[in-house]
mmCIF file of C-alpha atoms in Angstrom:
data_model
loop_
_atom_site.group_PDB
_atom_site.id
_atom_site.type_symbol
_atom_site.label_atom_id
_atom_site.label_comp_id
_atom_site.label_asym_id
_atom_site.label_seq_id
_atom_site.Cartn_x
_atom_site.Cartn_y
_atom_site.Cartn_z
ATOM 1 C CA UNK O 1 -87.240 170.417 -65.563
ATOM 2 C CA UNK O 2 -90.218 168.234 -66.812
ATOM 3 C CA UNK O 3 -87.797 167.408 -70.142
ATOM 4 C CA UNK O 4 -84.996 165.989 -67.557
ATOM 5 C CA UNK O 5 -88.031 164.301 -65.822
ATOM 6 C CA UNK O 6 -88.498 162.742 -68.887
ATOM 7 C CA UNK O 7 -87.549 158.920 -67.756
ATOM 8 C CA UNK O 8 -90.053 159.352 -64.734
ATOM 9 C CA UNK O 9 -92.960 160.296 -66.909
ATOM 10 C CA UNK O 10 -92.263 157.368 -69.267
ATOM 11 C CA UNK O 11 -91.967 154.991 -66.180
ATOM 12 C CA UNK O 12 -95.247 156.163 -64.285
ATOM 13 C CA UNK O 13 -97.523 156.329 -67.655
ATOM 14 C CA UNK O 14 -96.011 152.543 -68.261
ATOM 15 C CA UNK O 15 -97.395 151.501 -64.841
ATOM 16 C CA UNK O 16 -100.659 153.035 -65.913
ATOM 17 C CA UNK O 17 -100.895 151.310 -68.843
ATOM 18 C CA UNK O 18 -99.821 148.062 -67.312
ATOM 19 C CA UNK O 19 -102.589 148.082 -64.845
ATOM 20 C CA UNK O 20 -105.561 149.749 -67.359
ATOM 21 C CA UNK O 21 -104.242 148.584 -70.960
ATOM 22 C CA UNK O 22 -107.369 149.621 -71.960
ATOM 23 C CA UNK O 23 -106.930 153.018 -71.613
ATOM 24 C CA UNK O 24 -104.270 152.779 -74.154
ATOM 25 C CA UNK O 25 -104.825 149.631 -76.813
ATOM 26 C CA UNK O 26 -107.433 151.066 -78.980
ATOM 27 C CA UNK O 27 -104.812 153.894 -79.517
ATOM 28 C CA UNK O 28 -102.278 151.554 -81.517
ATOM 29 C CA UNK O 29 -103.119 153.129 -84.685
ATOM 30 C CA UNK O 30 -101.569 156.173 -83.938
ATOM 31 C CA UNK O 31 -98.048 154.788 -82.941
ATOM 32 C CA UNK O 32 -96.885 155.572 -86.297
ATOM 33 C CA UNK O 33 -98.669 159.091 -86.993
ATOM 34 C CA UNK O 34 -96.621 160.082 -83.247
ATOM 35 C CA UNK O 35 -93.570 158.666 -84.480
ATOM 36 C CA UNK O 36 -93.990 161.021 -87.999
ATOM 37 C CA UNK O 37 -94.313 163.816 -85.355
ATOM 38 C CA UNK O 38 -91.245 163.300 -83.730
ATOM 39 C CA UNK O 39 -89.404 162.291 -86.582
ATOM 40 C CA UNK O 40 -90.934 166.362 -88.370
ATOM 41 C CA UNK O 41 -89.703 168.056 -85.331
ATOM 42 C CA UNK O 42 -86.146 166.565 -85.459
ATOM 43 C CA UNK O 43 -86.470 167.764 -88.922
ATOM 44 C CA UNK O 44 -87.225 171.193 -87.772
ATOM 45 C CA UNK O 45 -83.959 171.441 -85.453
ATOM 46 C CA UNK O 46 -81.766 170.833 -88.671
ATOM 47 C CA UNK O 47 -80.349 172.871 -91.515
ATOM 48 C CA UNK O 48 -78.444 171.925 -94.470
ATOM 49 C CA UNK O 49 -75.056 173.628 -92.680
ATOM 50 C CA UNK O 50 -75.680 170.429 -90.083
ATOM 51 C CA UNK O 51 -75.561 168.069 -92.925
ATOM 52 C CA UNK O 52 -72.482 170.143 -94.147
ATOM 53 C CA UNK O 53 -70.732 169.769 -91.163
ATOM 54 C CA UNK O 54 -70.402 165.886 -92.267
ATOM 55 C CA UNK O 55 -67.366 167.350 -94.307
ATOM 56 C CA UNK O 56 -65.432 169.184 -91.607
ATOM 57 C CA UNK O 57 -65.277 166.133 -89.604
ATOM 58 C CA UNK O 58 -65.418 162.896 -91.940
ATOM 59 C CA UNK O 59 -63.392 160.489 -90.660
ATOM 60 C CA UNK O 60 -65.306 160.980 -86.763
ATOM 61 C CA UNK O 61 -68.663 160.968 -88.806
ATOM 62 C CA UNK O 62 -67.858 157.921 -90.699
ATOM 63 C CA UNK O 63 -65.863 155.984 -87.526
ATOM 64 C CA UNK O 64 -69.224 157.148 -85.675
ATOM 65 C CA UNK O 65 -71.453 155.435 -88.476
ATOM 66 C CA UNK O 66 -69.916 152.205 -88.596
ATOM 67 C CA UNK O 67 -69.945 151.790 -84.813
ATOM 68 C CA UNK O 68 -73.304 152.594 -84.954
ATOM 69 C CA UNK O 69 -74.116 149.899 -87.527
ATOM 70 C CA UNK O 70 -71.901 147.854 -86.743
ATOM 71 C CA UNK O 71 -71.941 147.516 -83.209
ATOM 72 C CA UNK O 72 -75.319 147.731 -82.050
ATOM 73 C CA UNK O 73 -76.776 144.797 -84.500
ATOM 74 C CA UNK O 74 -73.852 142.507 -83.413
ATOM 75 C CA UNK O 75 -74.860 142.998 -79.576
ATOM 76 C CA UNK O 76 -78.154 142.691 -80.420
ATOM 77 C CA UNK O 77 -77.611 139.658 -81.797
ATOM 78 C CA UNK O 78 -75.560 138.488 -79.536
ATOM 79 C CA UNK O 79 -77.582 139.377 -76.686
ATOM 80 C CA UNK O 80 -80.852 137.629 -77.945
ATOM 81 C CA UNK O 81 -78.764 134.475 -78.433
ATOM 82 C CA UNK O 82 -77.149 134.639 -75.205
ATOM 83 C CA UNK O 83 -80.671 135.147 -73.110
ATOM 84 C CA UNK O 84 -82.456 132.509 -75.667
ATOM 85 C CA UNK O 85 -84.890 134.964 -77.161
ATOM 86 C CA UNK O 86 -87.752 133.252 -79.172
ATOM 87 C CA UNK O 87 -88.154 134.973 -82.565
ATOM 88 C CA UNK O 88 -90.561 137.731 -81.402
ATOM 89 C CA UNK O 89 -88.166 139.054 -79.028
ATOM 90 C CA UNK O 90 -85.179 138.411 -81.270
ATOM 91 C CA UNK O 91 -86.836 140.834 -84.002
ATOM 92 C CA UNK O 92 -87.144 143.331 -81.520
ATOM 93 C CA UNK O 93 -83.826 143.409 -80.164
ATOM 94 C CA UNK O 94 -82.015 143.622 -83.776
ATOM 95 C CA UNK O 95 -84.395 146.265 -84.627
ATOM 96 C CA UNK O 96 -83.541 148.368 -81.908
ATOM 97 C CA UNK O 97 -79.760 147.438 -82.351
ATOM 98 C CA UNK O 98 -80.171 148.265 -86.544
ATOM 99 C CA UNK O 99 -81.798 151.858 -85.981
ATOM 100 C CA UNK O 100 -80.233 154.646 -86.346
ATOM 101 C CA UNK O 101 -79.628 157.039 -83.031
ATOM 102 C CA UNK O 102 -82.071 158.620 -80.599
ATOM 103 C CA UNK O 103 -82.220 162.624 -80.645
ATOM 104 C CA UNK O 104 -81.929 162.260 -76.823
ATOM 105 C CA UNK O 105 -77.932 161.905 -77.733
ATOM 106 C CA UNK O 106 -78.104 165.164 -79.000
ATOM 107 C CA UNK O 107 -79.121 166.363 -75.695
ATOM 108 C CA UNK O 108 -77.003 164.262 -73.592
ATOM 109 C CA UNK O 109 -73.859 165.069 -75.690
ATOM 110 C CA UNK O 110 -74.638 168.652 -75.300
ATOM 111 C CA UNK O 111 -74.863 167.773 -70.927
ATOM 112 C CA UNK O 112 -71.723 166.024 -71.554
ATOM 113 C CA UNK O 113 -69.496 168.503 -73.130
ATOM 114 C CA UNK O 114 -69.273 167.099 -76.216
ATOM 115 C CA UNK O 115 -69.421 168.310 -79.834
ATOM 116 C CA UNK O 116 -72.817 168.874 -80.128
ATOM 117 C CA UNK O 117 -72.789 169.861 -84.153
ATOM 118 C CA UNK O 118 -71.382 166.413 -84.543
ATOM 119 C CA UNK O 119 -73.946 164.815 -82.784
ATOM 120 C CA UNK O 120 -76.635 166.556 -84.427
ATOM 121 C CA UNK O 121 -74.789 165.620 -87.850
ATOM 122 C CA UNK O 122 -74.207 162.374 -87.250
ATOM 123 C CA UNK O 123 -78.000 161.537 -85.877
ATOM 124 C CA UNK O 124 -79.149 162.906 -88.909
ATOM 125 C CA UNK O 125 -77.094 161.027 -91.276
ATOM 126 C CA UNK O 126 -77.490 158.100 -89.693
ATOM 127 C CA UNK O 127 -81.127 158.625 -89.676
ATOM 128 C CA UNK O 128 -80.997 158.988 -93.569
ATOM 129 C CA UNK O 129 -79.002 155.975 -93.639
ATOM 130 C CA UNK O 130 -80.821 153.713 -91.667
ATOM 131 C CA UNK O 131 -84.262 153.796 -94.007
ATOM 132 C CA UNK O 132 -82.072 151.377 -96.111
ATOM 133 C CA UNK O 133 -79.719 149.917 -93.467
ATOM 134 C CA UNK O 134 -82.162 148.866 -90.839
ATOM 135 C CA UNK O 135 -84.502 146.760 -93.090
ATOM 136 C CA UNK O 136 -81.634 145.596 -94.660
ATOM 137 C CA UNK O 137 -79.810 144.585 -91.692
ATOM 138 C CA UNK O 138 -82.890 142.528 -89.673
ATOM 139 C CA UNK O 139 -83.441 140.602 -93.128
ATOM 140 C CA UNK O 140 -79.317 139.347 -93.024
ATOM 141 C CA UNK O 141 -78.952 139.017 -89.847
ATOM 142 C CA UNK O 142 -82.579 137.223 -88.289
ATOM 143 C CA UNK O 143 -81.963 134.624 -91.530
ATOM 144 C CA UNK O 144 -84.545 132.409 -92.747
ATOM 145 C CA UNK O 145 -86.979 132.295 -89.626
ATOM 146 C CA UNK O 146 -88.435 135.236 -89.604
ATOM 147 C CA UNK O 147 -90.102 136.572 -92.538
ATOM 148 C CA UNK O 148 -88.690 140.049 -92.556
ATOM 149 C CA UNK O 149 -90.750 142.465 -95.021
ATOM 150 C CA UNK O 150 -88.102 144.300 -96.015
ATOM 151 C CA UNK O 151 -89.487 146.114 -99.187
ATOM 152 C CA UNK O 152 -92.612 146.904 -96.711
ATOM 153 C CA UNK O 153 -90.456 148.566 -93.680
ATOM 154 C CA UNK O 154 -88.216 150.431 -96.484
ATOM 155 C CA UNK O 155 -91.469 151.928 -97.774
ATOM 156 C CA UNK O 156 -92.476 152.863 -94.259
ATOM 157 C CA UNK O 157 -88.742 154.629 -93.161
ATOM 158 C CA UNK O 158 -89.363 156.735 -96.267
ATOM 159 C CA UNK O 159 -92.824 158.087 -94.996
ATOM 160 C CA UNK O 160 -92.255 157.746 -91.340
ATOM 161 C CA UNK O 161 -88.456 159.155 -91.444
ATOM 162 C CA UNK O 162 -87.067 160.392 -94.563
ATOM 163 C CA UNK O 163 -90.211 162.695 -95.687
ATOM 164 C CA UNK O 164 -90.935 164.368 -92.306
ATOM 165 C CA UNK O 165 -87.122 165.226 -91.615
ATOM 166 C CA UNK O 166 -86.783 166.225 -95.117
ATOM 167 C CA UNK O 167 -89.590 168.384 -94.914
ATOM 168 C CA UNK O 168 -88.726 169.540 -91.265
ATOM 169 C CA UNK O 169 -85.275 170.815 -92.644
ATOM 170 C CA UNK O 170 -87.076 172.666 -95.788
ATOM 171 C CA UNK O 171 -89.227 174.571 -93.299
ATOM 172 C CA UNK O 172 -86.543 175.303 -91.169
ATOM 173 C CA UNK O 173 -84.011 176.767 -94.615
ATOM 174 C CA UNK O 174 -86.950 178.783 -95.698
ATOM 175 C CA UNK O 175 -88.789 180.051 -93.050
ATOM 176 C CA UNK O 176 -86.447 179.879 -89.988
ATOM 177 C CA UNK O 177 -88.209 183.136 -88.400
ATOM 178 C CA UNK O 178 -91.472 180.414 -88.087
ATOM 179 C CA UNK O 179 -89.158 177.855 -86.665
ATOM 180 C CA UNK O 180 -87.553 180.119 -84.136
ATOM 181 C CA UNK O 181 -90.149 180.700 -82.401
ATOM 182 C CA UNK O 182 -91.957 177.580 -82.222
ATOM 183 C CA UNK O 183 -89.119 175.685 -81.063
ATOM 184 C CA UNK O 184 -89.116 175.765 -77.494
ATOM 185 C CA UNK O 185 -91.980 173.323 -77.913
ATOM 186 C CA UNK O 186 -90.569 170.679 -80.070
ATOM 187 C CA UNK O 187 -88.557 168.518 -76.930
ATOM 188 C CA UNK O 188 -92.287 169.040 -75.356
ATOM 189 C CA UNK O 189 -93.768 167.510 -78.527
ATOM 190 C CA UNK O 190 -91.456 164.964 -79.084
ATOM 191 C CA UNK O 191 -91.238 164.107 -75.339
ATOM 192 C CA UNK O 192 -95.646 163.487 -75.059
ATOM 193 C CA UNK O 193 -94.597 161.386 -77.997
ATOM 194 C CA UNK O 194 -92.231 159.567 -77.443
ATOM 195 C CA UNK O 195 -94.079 158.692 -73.807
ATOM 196 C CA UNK O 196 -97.414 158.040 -75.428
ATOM 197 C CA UNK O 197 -96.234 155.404 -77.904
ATOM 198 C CA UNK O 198 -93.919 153.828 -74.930
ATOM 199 C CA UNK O 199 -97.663 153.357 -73.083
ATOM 200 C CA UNK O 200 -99.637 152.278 -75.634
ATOM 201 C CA UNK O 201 -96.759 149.381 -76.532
ATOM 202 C CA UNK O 202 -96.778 147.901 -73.010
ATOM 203 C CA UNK O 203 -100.705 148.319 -72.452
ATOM 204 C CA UNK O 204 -100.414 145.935 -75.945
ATOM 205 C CA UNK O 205 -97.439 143.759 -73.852
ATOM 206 C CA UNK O 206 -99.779 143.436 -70.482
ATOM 207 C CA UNK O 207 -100.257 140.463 -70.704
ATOM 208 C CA UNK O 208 -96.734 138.570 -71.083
ATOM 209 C CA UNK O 209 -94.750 141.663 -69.815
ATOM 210 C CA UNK O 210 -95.009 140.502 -66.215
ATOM 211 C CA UNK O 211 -93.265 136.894 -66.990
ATOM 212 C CA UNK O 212 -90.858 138.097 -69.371
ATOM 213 C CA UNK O 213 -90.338 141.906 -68.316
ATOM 214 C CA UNK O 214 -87.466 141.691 -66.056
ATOM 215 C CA UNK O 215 -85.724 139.766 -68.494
ATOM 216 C CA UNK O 216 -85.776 141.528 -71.273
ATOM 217 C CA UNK O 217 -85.058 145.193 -69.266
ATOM 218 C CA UNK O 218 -81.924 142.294 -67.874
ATOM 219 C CA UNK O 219 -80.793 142.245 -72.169
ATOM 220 C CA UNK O 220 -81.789 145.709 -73.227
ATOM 221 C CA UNK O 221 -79.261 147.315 -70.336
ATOM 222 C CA UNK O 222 -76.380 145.339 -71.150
ATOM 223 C CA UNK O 223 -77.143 146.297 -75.016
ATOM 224 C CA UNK O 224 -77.214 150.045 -74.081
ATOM 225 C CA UNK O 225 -74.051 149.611 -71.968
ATOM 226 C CA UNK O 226 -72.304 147.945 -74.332
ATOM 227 C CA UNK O 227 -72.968 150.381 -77.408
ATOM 228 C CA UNK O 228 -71.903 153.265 -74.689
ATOM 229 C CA UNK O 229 -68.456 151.251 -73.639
ATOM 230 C CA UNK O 230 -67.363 150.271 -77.258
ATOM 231 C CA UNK O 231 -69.035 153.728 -78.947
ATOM 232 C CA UNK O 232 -66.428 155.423 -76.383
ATOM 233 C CA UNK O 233 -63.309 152.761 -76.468
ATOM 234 C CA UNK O 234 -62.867 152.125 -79.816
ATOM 235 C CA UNK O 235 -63.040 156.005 -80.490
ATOM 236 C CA UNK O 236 -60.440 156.581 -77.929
ATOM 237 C CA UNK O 237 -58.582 154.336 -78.824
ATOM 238 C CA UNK O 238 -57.873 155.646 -82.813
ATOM 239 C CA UNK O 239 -56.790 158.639 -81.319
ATOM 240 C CA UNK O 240 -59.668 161.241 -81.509
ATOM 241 C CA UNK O 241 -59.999 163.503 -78.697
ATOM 242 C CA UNK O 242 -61.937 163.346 -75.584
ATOM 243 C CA UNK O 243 -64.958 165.468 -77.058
ATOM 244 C CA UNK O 244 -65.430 163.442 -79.869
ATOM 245 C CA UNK O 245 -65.493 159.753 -77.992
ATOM 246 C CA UNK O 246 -68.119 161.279 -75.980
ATOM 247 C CA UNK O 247 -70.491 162.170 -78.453
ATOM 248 C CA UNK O 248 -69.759 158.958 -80.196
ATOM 249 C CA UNK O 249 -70.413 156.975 -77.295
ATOM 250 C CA UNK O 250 -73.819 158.456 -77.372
ATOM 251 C CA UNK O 251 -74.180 158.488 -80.824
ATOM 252 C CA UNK O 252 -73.901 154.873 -80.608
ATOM 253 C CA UNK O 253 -75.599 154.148 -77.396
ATOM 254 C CA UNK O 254 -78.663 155.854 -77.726
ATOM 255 C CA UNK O 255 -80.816 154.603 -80.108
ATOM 256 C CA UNK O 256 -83.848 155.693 -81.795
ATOM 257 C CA UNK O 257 -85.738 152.804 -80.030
ATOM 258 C CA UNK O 258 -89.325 154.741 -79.921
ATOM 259 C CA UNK O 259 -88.838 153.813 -84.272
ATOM 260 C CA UNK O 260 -87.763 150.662 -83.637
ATOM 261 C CA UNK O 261 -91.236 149.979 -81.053
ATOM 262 C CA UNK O 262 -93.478 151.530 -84.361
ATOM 263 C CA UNK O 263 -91.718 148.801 -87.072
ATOM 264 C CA UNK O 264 -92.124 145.965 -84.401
ATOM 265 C CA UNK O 265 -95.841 146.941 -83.940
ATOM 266 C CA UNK O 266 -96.671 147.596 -87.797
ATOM 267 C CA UNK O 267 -94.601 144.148 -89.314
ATOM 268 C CA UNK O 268 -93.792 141.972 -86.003
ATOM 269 C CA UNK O 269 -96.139 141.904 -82.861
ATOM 270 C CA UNK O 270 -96.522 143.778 -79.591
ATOM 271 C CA UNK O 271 -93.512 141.245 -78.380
ATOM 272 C CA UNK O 272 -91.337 142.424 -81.108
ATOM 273 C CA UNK O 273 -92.444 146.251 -79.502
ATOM 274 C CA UNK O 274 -90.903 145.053 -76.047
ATOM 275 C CA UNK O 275 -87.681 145.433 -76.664
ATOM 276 C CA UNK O 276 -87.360 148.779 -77.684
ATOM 277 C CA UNK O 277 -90.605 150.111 -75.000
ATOM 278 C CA UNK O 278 -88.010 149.150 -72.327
ATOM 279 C CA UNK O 279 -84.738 150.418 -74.560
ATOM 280 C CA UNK O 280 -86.958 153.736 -74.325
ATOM 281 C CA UNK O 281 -86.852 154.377 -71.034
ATOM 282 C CA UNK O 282 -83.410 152.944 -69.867
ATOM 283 C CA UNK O 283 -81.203 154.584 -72.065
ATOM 284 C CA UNK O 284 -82.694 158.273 -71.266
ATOM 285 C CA UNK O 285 -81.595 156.873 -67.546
ATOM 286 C CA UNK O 286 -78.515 155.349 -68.351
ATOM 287 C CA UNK O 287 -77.593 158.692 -70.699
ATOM 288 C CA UNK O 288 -78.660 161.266 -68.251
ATOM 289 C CA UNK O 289 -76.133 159.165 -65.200
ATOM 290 C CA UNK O 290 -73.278 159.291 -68.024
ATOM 291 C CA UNK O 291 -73.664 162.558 -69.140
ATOM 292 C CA UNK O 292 -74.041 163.913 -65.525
ATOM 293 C CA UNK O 293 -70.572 161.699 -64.729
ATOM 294 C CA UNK O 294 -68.942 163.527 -68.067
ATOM 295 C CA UNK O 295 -70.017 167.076 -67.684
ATOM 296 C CA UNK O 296 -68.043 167.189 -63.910
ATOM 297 C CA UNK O 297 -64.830 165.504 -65.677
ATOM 298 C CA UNK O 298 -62.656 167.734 -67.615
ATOM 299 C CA UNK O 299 -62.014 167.131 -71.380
ATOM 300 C CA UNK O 300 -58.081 167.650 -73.587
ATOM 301 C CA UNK O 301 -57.358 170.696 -71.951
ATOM 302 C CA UNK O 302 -55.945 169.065 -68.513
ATOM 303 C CA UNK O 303 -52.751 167.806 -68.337
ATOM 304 C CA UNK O 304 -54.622 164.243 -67.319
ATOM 305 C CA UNK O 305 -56.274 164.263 -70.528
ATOM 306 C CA UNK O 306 -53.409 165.597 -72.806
ATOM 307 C CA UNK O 307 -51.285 162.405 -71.467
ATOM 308 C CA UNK O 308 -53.964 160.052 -72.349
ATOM 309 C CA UNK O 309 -54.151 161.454 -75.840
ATOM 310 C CA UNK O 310 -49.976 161.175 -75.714
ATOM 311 C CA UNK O 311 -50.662 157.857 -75.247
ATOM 312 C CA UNK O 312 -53.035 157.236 -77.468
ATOM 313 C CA UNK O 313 -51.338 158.810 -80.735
ATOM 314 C CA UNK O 314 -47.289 157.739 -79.502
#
């Protein structure tokens, strides 16, 4: 219960740190030592068999991956342009859209009735991925405006992402007995987390996020939706089950936007941190509706879902 409460605690410690940033601005240098955290206890829910996996089912993993950056840093784009983003906010947007995906999919895919080991396999890759991609795509895509320290945020994926999962899945190979039993705690851990650096952003925001709040919550929605629609469409639409557009749409959807928040902060400005503060929140809403709506639907096995697959593949 207080995991599925999960959007409401991020909402009401927002409002608190809205109202008393000071509670929360002095605590900006540990943004990135939380984000390590969550990043080691995602590490701790793999094993090399997930990573495996990516062999049993390449062409969803790799369709999956190219939505994912593909997609996202389009809309992003896209989005900022449309809305007239200044720079700031413009950063913040493509990083959130050039990240790789949120463990919440994992969770949400599970609600949904997806394939959960392809979630899990996908997230990770794409995590693994996106220490090169997501510096690499800001830089091409934000042009000459923005100085974009790639080489700098590379450096930091490595210690903030690639290190901690790495190690996380190292513990969890050799001493899975440990793991076992400490991981009812991890969603607790990563959930505090998660919440904590979502505070301490807008407490940094205050003072703009009342003038400019609405509108950016207005652009990070009809990013999310759009990643969900298109993760889900273009799926269905090459022919792969109803299972696997689910978890896709997810996979594409929900992004690791707490990451995203911790670059802006470290190589943009709090602005830059907006973006992905409010991606944060909304897309554990917007997931939790979707995967509620999925889990009461059925999946292939009903003659309504065999005909749309005969469709699909005739």
């Amino acid at each position: 219960m207080v995991i599925q409460l999960f959007p409401l605690w991020a909402v009401l410690l927002s409002v608190v740190a809205f109202f008393l940033p000071a509670l929360f601005v002095d605590l900006k240098a540990y943004i990135v030592p939380l984000l390590t955290l969550i990043m080691l206890a995602m590490g701790l829910t793999l094993s090399l068999s997930d990573f495996k996996r990516v062999l049993q089912k390449k062409s969803a993993v790799v369709v999956g991956v190219a939505l994912q950056f593909l997609v996202m840093p389009v809309a992003a784009y896209a989005v900022a342009t449309v809305w007239g983003f200044d720079s700031d906010l413009t950063v913040g947007m493509l990083l959130v859209g050039s990240v790789a995906g949120g463990t919440s999919s994992n969770v949400m895919c599970y609600l949904a009735k997806g394939d959960t080991a392809l979630s899990i396999s996908m997230t990770a890759i794409s995590t693994l991925l996106g220490v090169v991609l997501t510096p690499v795509l800001v830089s091409l895509m934000i042009g000459q405006s923005v100085d974009v320290p790639v080489a700098g945020m590379l450096l930091s994926l490595v210690k903030i992402v690639l290190i901690p999962v790495g190690l996380g899945v190292l513990i969890n190979t050799f001493l899975p007995g440990v793991v076992k039993k400490s991981e009812p705690a991890f969603p607790y851990v990563s959930m505090f987390a998660i919440v904590l650096i979502i505070a301490i952003v807008v407490a940094l925001s205050a003072p703009k996020l009342a003038d400019i709040g609405l509108v950016v919550a207005a652009a990070v929605v009809l990013h999310n939706t759009i990643g969900l629609i298109l993760g889900y469409w273009v799926t269905f639409l090459l022919g792969f089950d109803a299972r696997v557009c689910r978890t896709i749409a997810f996979e594409v959807g929900l992004q690791n936007s707490g990451l995203a928040a911790a670059l802006a902060i470290k190589f943009f400005t709090p602005m830059a941190a907006l973006p992905g503060t409010v991606f944060s929140v909304w897309h554990n809403i917007s997931g939790s509706l979707l995967a509620s709506y999925w889990s009461r639907r059925p999946l292939v096995e009903t003659p309504e879902t065999n005909a749309s697959k005969s469709d699909v593949t005739s």
